Structure formats: C-alpha cells, structure tokens
Tab-separated table of C-alpha atoms in Angstrom:
chain	number	residue	atom	x	y	z
A	1	MET	CA	0.000	0.000	0.000
A	2	THR	CA	1.160	3.540	-0.750
A	3	ASN	CA	0.173	6.856	0.800
A	4	LEU	CA	0.892	10.297	-0.638
A	5	LEU	CA	2.278	12.881	1.786
A	6	TRP	CA	1.558	16.348	0.402
A	7	LEU	CA	3.972	18.760	2.084
A	8	ARG	CA	3.158	22.463	2.401
A	9	ARG	CA	4.144	24.372	5.556
A	10	ASP	CA	5.811	21.289	7.074
A	11	LEU	CA	9.098	20.824	5.207
A	12	ARG	CA	10.837	18.623	7.789
A	13	ARG	CA	11.340	14.965	8.733
A	14	HIS	CA	11.018	15.068	12.530
A	15	ASP	CA	8.172	16.004	14.887
A	16	HIS	CA	5.873	15.467	11.903
A	17	PRO	CA	2.510	13.851	12.799
A	18	ALA	CA	1.287	13.741	9.188
A	19	LEU	CA	4.412	11.856	8.111
A	20	GLY	CA	3.900	9.371	10.919
A	21	ALA	CA	0.304	8.789	9.881
A	22	ALA	CA	1.261	8.369	6.223
A	23	ALA	CA	4.033	5.904	7.052
A	24	ASP	CA	1.844	3.695	9.235
A	25	GLY	CA	1.851	0.386	7.359
A	26	ALA	CA	2.448	1.946	3.947
A	27	ASP	CA	5.082	3.215	1.565
A	28	VAL	CA	5.229	7.008	1.310
A	29	VAL	CA	5.526	9.317	-1.684
A	30	ALA	CA	6.443	12.845	-0.510
A	31	LEU	CA	5.157	15.626	-2.783
A	32	PHE	CA	5.529	19.388	-2.948
A	33	VAL	CA	3.522	21.367	-5.508
A	34	LEU	CA	4.908	24.635	-6.846
A	35	ASP	CA	1.667	26.568	-7.227
A	36	PRO	CA	1.971	29.508	-9.671
A	37	VAL	CA	-0.794	31.338	-7.809
A	38	LEU	CA	1.487	31.580	-4.773
A	39	LEU	CA	4.790	31.958	-6.576
A	40	ASN	CA	3.818	34.738	-8.971
A	41	GLY	CA	3.371	37.241	-6.168
A	42	ALA	CA	6.554	36.286	-4.341
A	43	GLY	CA	9.677	38.396	-4.609
A	44	ALA	CA	13.167	37.063	-5.273
A	45	ALA	CA	14.012	36.521	-1.619
A	46	ARG	CA	10.844	34.552	-0.882
A	47	GLN	CA	11.371	32.332	-3.907
A	48	ALA	CA	15.043	31.787	-3.093
A	49	TRP	CA	14.245	30.861	0.506
A	50	LEU	CA	11.614	28.369	-0.613
A	51	ALA	CA	14.034	26.889	-3.153
A	52	ALA	CA	16.800	26.521	-0.577
A	53	THR	CA	14.388	24.937	1.889
A	54	LEU	CA	13.085	22.502	-0.716
A	55	ARG	CA	16.619	21.432	-1.569
A	56	ALA	CA	17.299	20.726	2.096
A	57	CYS	CA	13.986	18.890	2.412
A	58	ASP	CA	14.790	16.765	-0.623
A	59	GLU	CA	18.067	15.751	0.990
A	60	ALA	CA	16.267	14.907	4.246
A	61	TYR	CA	13.846	12.727	2.272
A	62	GLU	CA	16.741	10.785	0.744
A	63	GLY	CA	16.527	12.605	-2.583
A	64	ARG	CA	12.972	11.393	-3.109
A	65	LEU	CA	10.945	14.563	-2.687
A	66	VAL	CA	8.680	14.803	-5.728
A	67	LEU	CA	8.371	18.329	-7.131
A	68	ARG	CA	5.629	19.228	-9.546
A	69	VAL	CA	4.400	22.549	-10.969
A	70	GLY	CA	0.755	23.511	-11.371
A	71	ASP	CA	-2.642	23.830	-9.758
A	72	PRO	CA	-2.816	21.461	-6.742
A	73	ARG	CA	-6.432	20.660	-7.638
A	74	GLN	CA	-5.061	18.897	-10.703
A	75	VAL	CA	-1.558	17.918	-9.646
A	76	VAL	CA	-2.320	16.168	-6.347
A	77	PRO	CA	-4.966	13.794	-7.790
A	78	GLU	CA	-2.669	13.096	-10.754
A	79	VAL	CA	0.280	12.187	-8.530
A	80	ALA	CA	-1.977	10.135	-6.266
A	81	ALA	CA	-3.079	8.139	-9.326
A	82	GLU	CA	0.504	7.824	-10.563
A	83	ALA	CA	1.565	6.411	-7.197
A	84	SER	CA	-1.589	4.270	-6.826
A	85	ALA	CA	-2.012	5.955	-3.457
A	86	SER	CA	-4.943	4.957	-1.308
A	87	ALA	CA	-4.812	8.177	0.757
A	88	VAL	CA	-3.375	11.682	0.709
A	89	HIS	CA	-1.974	12.786	4.069
A	90	VAL	CA	-1.509	16.450	4.956
A	91	THR	CA	-0.826	18.790	7.829
A	92	ALA	CA	-4.109	20.664	8.217
A	93	GLU	CA	-4.140	24.163	6.726
A	94	THR	CA	-5.670	27.125	8.570
A	95	THR	CA	-5.524	30.143	6.236
A	96	PRO	CA	-8.561	31.087	4.142
A	97	PHE	CA	-6.737	30.333	0.881
A	98	GLY	CA	-5.331	27.059	2.160
A	99	ARG	CA	-8.673	25.849	3.456
A	100	ARG	CA	-10.423	26.634	0.168
A	101	ARG	CA	-7.691	24.950	-1.831
A	102	ASP	CA	-7.731	21.850	0.370
A	103	ALA	CA	-11.500	21.549	0.168
A	104	ALA	CA	-11.274	21.609	-3.629
A	105	VAL	CA	-8.500	18.984	-3.695
A	106	ARG	CA	-10.418	16.808	-1.244
A	107	ARG	CA	-13.456	16.847	-3.518
A	108	GLN	CA	-11.344	15.793	-6.494
A	109	LEU	CA	-9.798	12.946	-4.526
A	110	SER	CA	-13.154	11.784	-3.212
A	111	GLN	CA	-14.423	11.364	-6.760
A	112	ARG	CA	-11.496	9.026	-7.382
A	113	GLY	CA	-11.930	7.048	-4.176
A	114	VAL	CA	-8.782	8.414	-2.518
A	115	ALA	CA	-8.998	9.210	1.191
A	116	TRP	CA	-8.018	12.569	2.643
A	117	VAL	CA	-6.291	12.495	6.068
A	118	GLU	CA	-5.373	15.595	8.082
A	119	THR	CA	-2.989	15.170	11.035
A	120	GLY	CA	-1.550	18.060	13.016
A	121	SER	CA	-1.212	21.700	11.989
A	122	PRO	CA	1.521	24.360	11.845
A	123	TYR	CA	0.609	25.402	15.402
A	124	ALA	CA	1.040	24.048	18.906
A	125	VAL	CA	-2.711	24.494	19.423
A	126	THR	CA	-4.655	24.248	16.172
A	127	PRO	CA	-7.219	26.998	15.534
A	128	PRO	CA	-9.964	27.282	16.689
A	129	ARG	CA	-9.463	25.136	19.820
A	130	VAL	CA	-8.722	27.962	22.267
A	131	VAL	CA	-12.096	29.184	23.542
A	132	ASN	CA	-13.523	31.020	26.546
A	133	ARG	CA	-16.083	29.628	28.967
A	134	GLN	CA	-18.874	30.423	26.538
A	135	GLY	CA	-17.139	28.490	23.782
A	136	ASP	CA	-16.224	31.617	21.830
A	137	GLY	CA	-12.852	32.772	20.552
A	138	TYR	CA	-10.769	35.686	21.777
A	139	ARG	CA	-10.074	39.025	20.123
A	140	VAL	CA	-7.652	40.285	22.780
A	141	PHE	CA	-4.251	38.709	23.262
A	142	THR	CA	-3.813	38.507	27.043
A	143	PRO	CA	-6.878	36.360	27.807
A	144	PHE	CA	-6.066	34.239	24.763
A	145	GLN	CA	-2.568	33.681	26.112
A	146	ARG	CA	-3.895	32.485	29.463
A	147	ALA	CA	-6.371	30.117	27.801
A	148	TRP	CA	-3.710	28.922	25.335
A	149	GLN	CA	-1.335	28.030	28.133
A	150	ASP	CA	-4.122	26.353	30.112
A	151	HIS	CA	-5.047	24.298	27.036
A	152	GLY	CA	-1.490	23.083	26.581
A	153	TRP	CA	-0.010	21.122	23.702
A	154	ARG	CA	1.237	17.675	22.903
A	155	ALA	CA	4.838	16.539	23.150
A	156	PRO	CA	6.835	16.399	19.893
A	157	ALA	CA	5.722	13.566	17.630
A	158	ALA	CA	7.920	10.484	17.458
A	159	ASP	CA	9.548	9.518	14.179
A	160	PRO	CA	7.884	6.637	12.337
A	161	PRO	CA	9.582	3.344	13.299
A	162	ARG	CA	9.852	2.426	9.639
A	163	LEU	CA	9.831	4.828	6.725
A	164	ARG	CA	9.817	3.472	3.195
A	165	LEU	CA	10.034	6.299	0.671
A	166	ARG	CA	9.055	5.654	-2.925
A	167	ARG	CA	10.596	7.578	-5.780
A	168	LEU	CA	8.647	9.338	-8.504
A	169	GLU	CA	10.163	11.687	-11.032
A	170	SER	CA	9.986	15.415	-10.439
A	171	HIS	CA	8.868	17.603	-13.320
A	172	PRO	CA	11.754	19.231	-15.246
A	173	ASP	CA	10.048	22.609	-14.871
A	174	ALA	CA	10.279	22.256	-11.099
A	175	ARG	CA	14.020	21.627	-11.183
A	176	GLN	CA	14.476	24.571	-13.531
A	177	TRP	CA	12.503	26.754	-11.150
A	178	LEU	CA	14.722	25.713	-8.240
A	179	ASP	CA	17.838	26.703	-10.163
A	180	ALA	CA	16.383	30.011	-11.333
A	181	ALA	CA	15.024	30.937	-7.895
A	182	THR	CA	18.340	30.255	-6.213
A	183	ALA	CA	20.367	32.143	-8.841
A	184	GLY	CA	17.938	35.059	-9.009
A	185	TYR	CA	18.501	36.294	-5.457
A	186	PRO	CA	21.584	38.486	-4.998
A	187	GLY	CA	21.550	38.589	-1.183
A	188	ALA	CA	22.919	36.190	1.399
A	189	LEU	CA	20.227	33.980	2.913
A	190	GLN	CA	20.557	32.294	6.282
A	191	ALA	CA	20.996	28.529	6.193
A	192	ALA	CA	17.785	26.721	5.207
A	193	GLY	CA	16.274	23.402	6.178
A	194	GLU	CA	15.453	21.442	9.305
A	195	GLN	CA	19.013	20.856	10.485
A	196	ALA	CA	19.804	24.558	10.139
A	197	ALA	CA	16.668	25.425	12.114
A	198	LEU	CA	17.558	23.029	14.925
A	199	GLN	CA	21.118	24.330	15.041
A	200	ARG	CA	19.948	27.935	15.175
A	201	TRP	CA	17.534	27.023	17.965
A	202	GLU	CA	20.316	25.431	20.010
A	203	GLU	CA	22.501	28.505	19.520
A	204	PHE	CA	19.672	30.810	20.551
A	205	LEU	CA	18.936	28.803	23.693
A	206	GLU	CA	22.578	28.864	24.709
A	207	ASN	CA	23.561	32.396	23.759
A	208	ASP	CA	20.552	34.688	23.392
A	209	LEU	CA	17.538	33.488	25.364
A	210	ALA	CA	18.653	34.928	28.700
A	211	ASP	CA	18.913	38.448	27.207
A	212	TYR	CA	15.974	38.111	24.837
A	213	VAL	CA	13.775	40.695	26.573
A	214	THR	CA	16.202	43.487	25.760
A	215	GLY	CA	18.031	41.902	22.829
A	216	GLN	CA	14.928	41.448	20.690
A	217	ASN	CA	14.364	45.202	20.543
A	218	ARG	CA	17.848	46.278	19.514
A	219	PHE	CA	18.163	46.987	15.802
A	220	ASP	CA	21.944	46.739	15.900
A	221	LEU	CA	22.255	43.414	17.739
A	222	ASP	CA	21.509	39.889	16.563
A	223	GLY	CA	19.267	39.278	19.563
A	224	THR	CA	16.282	37.700	17.834
A	225	SER	CA	15.907	33.983	17.234
A	226	ARG	CA	15.767	34.280	13.419
A	227	LEU	CA	13.447	31.263	13.514
A	228	SER	CA	10.443	32.953	11.909
A	229	PRO	CA	11.507	31.945	8.345
A	230	HIS	CA	11.796	28.349	9.564
A	231	LEU	CA	8.410	28.483	11.278
A	232	LYS	CA	6.926	29.900	8.072
A	233	LEU	CA	7.871	26.789	6.050
A	234	GLY	CA	7.681	24.375	8.942
A	235	THR	CA	11.306	23.269	9.064
A	236	ILE	CA	10.792	23.427	12.812
A	237	HIS	CA	7.506	23.169	14.732
A	238	PRO	CA	6.517	25.462	17.618
A	239	ARG	CA	5.730	22.340	19.628
A	240	THR	CA	9.448	21.475	19.479
A	241	LEU	CA	10.384	24.921	20.751
A	242	LEU	CA	7.827	24.880	23.559
A	243	HIS	CA	8.983	21.426	24.628
A	244	ASP	CA	12.554	22.690	24.964
A	245	LEU	CA	11.385	25.783	26.848
A	246	ALA	CA	9.420	23.749	29.396
A	247	GLY	CA	10.964	24.103	32.815
A	248	ARG	CA	13.170	27.034	31.843
A	249	ARG	CA	12.745	29.986	34.136
A	250	GLY	CA	13.526	33.586	33.481
A	251	LYS	CA	12.019	36.491	31.618
A	252	GLY	CA	13.665	35.496	28.351
A	253	ALA	CA	11.876	32.140	28.219
A	254	GLN	CA	8.588	33.773	29.198
A	255	LYS	CA	8.944	36.450	26.545
A	256	PHE	CA	9.832	34.008	23.787
A	257	THR	CA	6.876	31.805	24.724
A	258	ALA	CA	4.659	34.884	24.480
A	259	GLU	CA	6.005	35.611	20.989
A	260	LEU	CA	5.083	32.085	19.903
A	261	CYS	CA	1.651	32.681	21.385
A	262	TRP	CA	1.205	35.864	19.328
A	263	ARG	CA	1.729	33.775	16.197
A	264	GLU	CA	-0.948	31.323	17.337
A	265	PHE	CA	-3.298	34.120	18.402
A	266	TYR	CA	-3.231	35.769	14.998
A	267	ALA	CA	-3.809	32.406	13.305
A	268	ASP	CA	-6.836	31.875	15.531
A	269	VAL	CA	-8.208	35.353	14.801
A	270	LEU	CA	-7.839	34.766	11.068
A	271	TRP	CA	-9.608	31.396	11.300
A	272	ARG	CA	-12.601	33.029	12.952
A	273	GLN	CA	-12.528	36.256	10.945
A	274	PRO	CA	-11.199	35.367	7.466
A	275	ALA	CA	-12.241	38.740	6.046
A	276	SER	CA	-9.719	40.393	8.380
A	277	LEU	CA	-6.951	39.264	6.046
A	278	TRP	CA	-7.482	42.352	3.883
A	279	GLN	CA	-10.219	44.274	5.700
A	280	ASP	CA	-10.281	46.161	8.991
A	281	LEU	CA	-11.019	43.800	11.855
A	282	ARG	CA	-12.542	46.616	13.889
A	283	PRO	CA	-15.220	48.667	12.100
A	284	GLU	CA	-14.723	51.780	14.242
A	285	LEU	CA	-12.305	53.316	11.743
A	286	SER	CA	-14.223	52.456	8.591
A	287	THR	CA	-14.573	56.157	7.728
A	288	MET	CA	-10.886	56.961	8.223
A	289	ALA	CA	-9.531	59.265	5.497
A	290	TYR	CA	-6.452	57.871	3.755
A	291	GLN	CA	-4.105	59.259	1.128
A	292	GLN	CA	-3.125	57.666	-2.149
A	293	ASP	CA	0.230	59.142	-3.051
A	294	ALA	CA	2.188	56.899	-5.407
A	295	GLU	CA	5.395	58.931	-5.128
A	296	LYS	CA	5.461	58.835	-1.332
A	297	LEU	CA	4.604	55.144	-1.334
A	298	GLN	CA	7.482	54.403	-3.696
A	299	ARG	CA	9.937	56.356	-1.571
A	300	TRP	CA	8.812	54.333	1.466
A	301	ARG	CA	9.210	51.063	-0.448
A	302	GLU	CA	12.716	51.993	-1.582
A	303	GLY	CA	13.889	53.314	1.784
A	304	ARG	CA	14.240	56.957	0.721
A	305	THR	CA	11.999	58.661	3.293
A	306	GLY	CA	14.776	60.760	4.828
A	307	PHE	CA	14.314	59.131	8.238
A	308	PRO	CA	17.420	56.952	8.685
A	309	VAL	CA	16.100	54.085	10.790
A	310	VAL	CA	12.946	53.794	8.651
A	311	ASP	CA	15.066	53.636	5.527
A	312	ALA	CA	17.425	51.118	7.108
A	313	GLY	CA	14.505	48.825	7.814
A	314	MET	CA	13.051	49.101	4.336
A	315	ARG	CA	16.427	48.494	2.707
A	316	GLN	CA	17.079	45.526	4.991
A	317	LEU	CA	13.811	44.080	3.706
A	318	LEU	CA	14.838	44.496	0.066
A	319	GLU	CA	18.386	43.273	0.637
A	320	CYS	CA	17.771	40.340	2.971
A	321	GLY	CA	14.112	39.395	2.653
A	322	TRP	CA	13.816	39.924	6.391
A	323	MET	CA	13.386	42.838	8.736
A	324	HIS	CA	13.859	43.261	12.464
A	325	ASN	CA	10.487	43.044	14.196
A	326	ARG	CA	10.709	46.468	15.810
A	327	ALA	CA	11.690	47.885	12.436
A	328	ARG	CA	8.533	46.295	11.028
A	329	MET	CA	6.424	48.132	13.588
A	330	LEU	CA	8.291	51.377	13.007
A	331	THR	CA	8.110	51.300	9.206
A	332	ALA	CA	4.449	50.277	9.362
A	333	SER	CA	3.668	53.136	11.725
A	334	PHE	CA	5.433	55.548	9.375
A	335	LEU	CA	3.337	54.437	6.405
A	336	CYS	CA	0.051	54.511	8.315
A	337	LYS	CA	0.549	57.491	10.628
A	338	ASP	CA	3.048	59.730	8.805
A	339	LEU	CA	2.007	59.022	5.222
A	340	HIS	CA	-1.663	58.251	6.052
A	341	GLN	CA	-1.934	55.198	3.804
A	342	TRP	CA	-4.207	52.232	4.430
A	343	TRP	CA	-2.413	49.284	6.009
A	344	PRO	CA	-3.092	46.658	3.250
A	345	VAL	CA	-0.791	48.610	0.923
A	346	GLY	CA	2.134	47.988	3.254
A	347	ALA	CA	1.057	44.485	4.213
A	348	ARG	CA	1.152	43.426	0.566
A	349	HIS	CA	4.642	44.871	0.093
A	350	PHE	CA	5.899	42.965	3.130
A	351	LEU	CA	4.363	39.701	1.930
A	352	ASP	CA	6.007	40.124	-1.457
A	353	HIS	CA	9.463	40.265	0.107
A	354	LEU	CA	9.569	38.684	3.584
A	355	ILE	CA	10.922	35.141	3.660
A	356	ASP	CA	8.915	34.668	6.865
A	357	GLY	CA	5.813	36.343	5.407
A	358	ASP	CA	3.021	34.580	7.290
A	359	VAL	CA	-0.295	36.140	6.256
A	360	ALA	CA	-1.939	35.881	9.681
A	361	SER	CA	0.953	37.394	11.627
A	362	ASN	CA	1.880	39.915	8.958
A	363	ASN	CA	-1.556	41.330	8.245
A	364	HIS	CA	-2.790	41.367	11.818
A	365	GLY	CA	0.505	42.890	12.904
A	366	TRP	CA	-0.167	45.672	10.408
A	367	GLN	CA	-3.671	46.080	11.805
A	368	TRP	CA	-2.220	46.298	15.317
A	369	VAL	CA	-0.095	49.245	14.182
A	370	ALA	CA	-2.870	50.836	12.119
A	371	GLY	CA	-5.372	50.743	14.981
A	372	THR	CA	-7.896	48.540	13.191
A	373	GLY	CA	-6.991	45.194	14.742
A	374	THR	CA	-7.028	43.338	18.021
A	375	ASP	CA	-5.470	45.955	20.290
A	376	ALA	CA	-8.052	47.792	22.380
A	377	ALA	CA	-6.841	51.393	21.853
A	378	PRO	CA	-3.690	51.528	19.775
A	379	TYR	CA	-4.176	54.453	17.441
A	380	PHE	CA	-2.494	56.911	19.777
A	381	ARG	CA	0.652	54.782	19.564
A	382	VAL	CA	2.607	56.663	16.908
A	383	PHE	CA	6.245	55.623	16.648
A	384	ASN	CA	8.722	58.483	16.549
A	385	PRO	CA	11.324	57.419	13.975
A	386	ILE	CA	14.056	59.563	15.502
A	387	SER	CA	13.675	58.567	19.144
A	388	GLN	CA	13.164	54.914	18.185
A	389	GLY	CA	16.441	54.943	16.295
A	390	LEU	CA	18.359	56.638	19.091
A	391	ARG	CA	16.965	54.258	21.689
A	392	PHE	CA	17.292	50.932	19.889
A	393	ASP	CA	20.303	51.676	17.647
A	394	PRO	CA	22.210	53.956	20.016
A	395	ASP	CA	25.511	53.861	18.104
A	396	GLY	CA	23.939	54.077	14.637
A	397	ASP	CA	25.372	50.724	13.522
A	398	TYR	CA	22.075	49.486	12.065
A	399	VAL	CA	21.618	52.644	10.002
A	400	ARG	CA	25.172	52.597	8.661
A	401	ARG	CA	24.840	48.895	7.784
A	402	TYR	CA	21.937	49.473	5.371
A	403	VAL	CA	22.204	53.172	4.449
A	404	PRO	CA	25.644	53.676	2.901
A	405	GLU	CA	25.003	57.388	2.300
A	406	LEU	CA	25.277	57.896	6.080
A	407	ARG	CA	28.335	55.765	6.835
A	408	HIS	CA	30.512	58.841	7.151
A	409	LEU	CA	28.539	59.998	10.209
A	410	PRO	CA	29.878	58.618	13.504
A	411	GLY	CA	27.806	57.134	16.312
A	412	ALA	CA	24.309	58.418	16.926
A	413	ALA	CA	24.838	61.247	14.429
A	414	ALA	CA	23.714	58.805	11.722
A	415	HIS	CA	20.154	59.193	13.018
A	416	GLN	CA	20.066	62.967	12.518
A	417	PRO	CA	22.023	63.904	9.392
A	418	TRP	CA	20.285	67.299	9.331
A	419	ASP	CA	22.365	68.282	12.380
A	420	ALA	CA	25.677	67.518	10.664
A	421	ALA	CA	27.347	70.022	8.351
A	422	ASP	CA	28.147	67.247	5.881
A	423	GLY	CA	25.131	65.052	6.618
A	424	TYR	CA	23.832	65.085	3.053
A	425	ARG	CA	27.070	65.069	1.100
A	426	HIS	CA	26.507	61.531	-0.239
A	427	GLY	CA	23.023	62.177	-1.564
A	428	TYR	CA	20.845	60.977	1.308
A	429	PRO	CA	17.365	62.586	0.966
A	430	GLU	CA	15.988	65.105	3.404
A	431	PRO	CA	12.912	64.084	5.444
A	432	MET	CA	9.892	63.790	3.188
A	433	VAL	CA	7.481	64.928	5.926
A	434	ASP	CA	7.549	66.632	9.304
A	435	HIS	CA	6.841	63.900	11.835
A	436	ALA	CA	5.278	66.144	14.486
A	437	THR	CA	2.909	67.676	11.948
A	438	GLU	CA	1.877	64.310	10.526
A	439	ARG	CA	1.343	62.873	13.994
A	440	ARG	CA	-1.147	65.631	14.751
A	441	GLU	CA	-2.805	65.027	11.384
A	442	ALA	CA	-3.072	61.296	12.055
A	443	LEU	CA	-4.726	61.859	15.413
A	444	ALA	CA	-7.106	64.426	13.906
A	445	ARG	CA	-8.154	61.892	11.273
A	446	TYR	CA	-8.657	59.339	14.009
A	447	GLN	CA	-10.905	61.672	15.980
A	448	ALA	CA	-12.911	62.506	12.864
A	449	ALA	CA	-13.380	58.818	12.043
A	450	ARG	CA	-14.603	58.168	15.580
A	451	GLY	CA	-17.056	61.056	15.263
A	452	ARG	CA	-15.479	63.187	17.960
C-alpha cells in the first residue's frame, strides 16, 4: 500500500505527525507542488528561501521529494493516481486560501476514491481550539494567552519506526525553477532546512535566550531567534520549541513563549474572521480618510523617506528578505501614521518580500499598528522614527549597515544627518514629511473617524 504525503508548511522529517500517519503500514511518496498562484506574487528573496528549503527537504527525504508545478487541484490527484495511493496525508491548513484549496483537492480525490487524512497543523494548538467559557474565541491577546497556556499542547511527535520512501520523477520545470530561484537572489540567505533550524535554535537557547527581553528590541544586535523563516515553512515546529522551553525559568523564556503565542493568536483570529486578512477587523475606523500618493509610497518602499532608521529597515527588507520586528512596527507606523496610507498597501509589500511572510501574523501585525486590529486602543501609539532609532540603535550601527550614504557619520549622528554640516554630502534625501505635523494630522483623522 502507498500513501501520498503532500507537504506544504511542514518541510521537515522530525516532529511530523502527518508523516507518521502516512508511514503507518504503507510506503510514502512525498510531494511538494509549486503553485503559480502563490509563486507569482513572491519576490526574489521569498522564492530563493523556498528553493533553498526545498533542496534541504529533498536531501532529508533521501533525494525522493517529488516536485511538480501547477494547480494542486489537478496535480495532487494526478500524482496520487501515478503512485496508486490509497490516501493523501496532509498537515491541516488554517488560512482562508489554504482551506479553500484543500477543500477543492479533497473533492477531487473523493471522486477518485482516494482518502483525505489531516494530522496536526503548523501550530502548537490548532485553531480554533482555544475558547472562553462560553465556547467563543478571543479578540484580545492577554486572555487568549492564558487560555492557550491552560489548554497546553502535545509533546513532539515520534519519528515513524519504519519509513519506506518511494521515488517518482519530479517535473523538469520544477528543477528549472529551483535553479532560477536560487540564482535570481543576490543577497545572502541564512541557512535553510530542518538541520539549520535546529542548530539555530540550540545557539539561541545557549547564547541569546537569557537576554531576549532586551536583545529582541535592539536593531543593531543579533538578539532575535531568526526562527520565523523556519516556522513559516515548517522546518521546525513550535511544539518542538515549547517542549525545549518547558521548565526554563527567566524572563527570556517567558517572553519568547509569548512571541510564539502571538503567532498562534493571529492564526486563531484569522480562522474566525477570514475577512480580516485584507479588511479592517474593527469597524470603528471604517470612515478613516487615507491618502493615495504613489510617489510617497514608492519612496517608502525603496527606503528613501529621509528618516534613517525607517530607511534602514526598508532596505534591509529588500536586501535580505527579512526585517527586524521592531523595524517592522516602526516602518508600518510611518506608512500609516506619517504618510496616512491604508495598512493593506504595506502588508502586501511585506508579503512580497519577507521570507517569513506569514499572512496571519503579517496582516494582523499591520492592523495592530494601524489601529484597526485586536489591540483595544492603539491608534495613539505613533512611533517616533528619531527617538526609536536613538533608543534601539544607540551607536547608529544598524543605520550605517543598510544606508551607505550615512556611513561617514559617527555614532548616533547617523540618526540625525540634518544636524551635521556634511550630513547630506553623499546624496541621502531630506525628510519627506515633518513627523510632528503628521502625527497631529493622524490623530485628527482618528478623531474625525470616531465622530469626535
């Protein structure tokens, strides 16, 4: 008997419940489908990261990962027939797109007499299992976190005692895509794949966890876990991380657990409110006045706003396919509160480029900044790009790393080139707006939208 394991956001061999279920008494064909619908909107960094991860996954699956290109509604049933598979095993999907796609594939398989088996999910607690006493979901993080922790999660899944992998040929187009995606990205990606994720996790536990509370906020330090790209493609599971954190005391462990919970909270919110992916979760600001200024938007995208730490963040995104989390909040606040643009414009740009671009976390994080999401009263939180830079990049190292026009300015002077006699000698742009003025404008628009 043969089962087909369709991999999506679970590109690993260990702690993999769906793999264990597929391997129970059967040979396994492991499949990944390169869906043009998802790839066409992905920037070079996202495609390169996926390609690197797939190469590592293929090696982990003994060179027998089957790669095909096309619409999964057609490809998965075709590969199931080619393998004479009796069932297709998957890790359950939770996003609106993934759920619709899976329902369509399941219908196609049912017509052919092939079973559909879902085991596990990309989360420690699968949405929508966290509920209050009335059986409803949460729209505020803190009570969700308490209920999430009370619910608990399973231990990491054991490896199948016997795994017999069958080989099918990958499509030539898929191999060509891998080569092109890898060659098309000029930046340096972090190491991809399950072994790289586990190694990074061990390094983080040993070197960075104790100082995580402060280290995660510093632009200039490598104090974050850098595991979000691995969590995005499932080369490591949050259940593995939580298992290793169990019993560890200290604020660092508590804070990192809370960050994992934020990821699960946003996934739960999206499950219950799928329209919130591209629409305001909270209707209170439905009449907010926004601007549509293509020139300003392009300057923000390119990192030419004239505010050094904002530009450093935006250029880090374009160069690396990743951005420091505080820089994400700061650049998002600048677009929404200083340039008065609607958050989906920025959310789409981030998803095009971030190698860890998870739609639930990304889009609800944008809503948190924009004041339309889960936070109770966040609109008055307007990040000051100058003070944020001085506080979290005190020596200007982050700015100089990504904004070469300011490398001649020493120390904190890189954050305020307008105060230096030669601050603009290398062509760095002057500030495109006055932050204090735009902050007042943002709050006035907020009051008008609330009818005050």
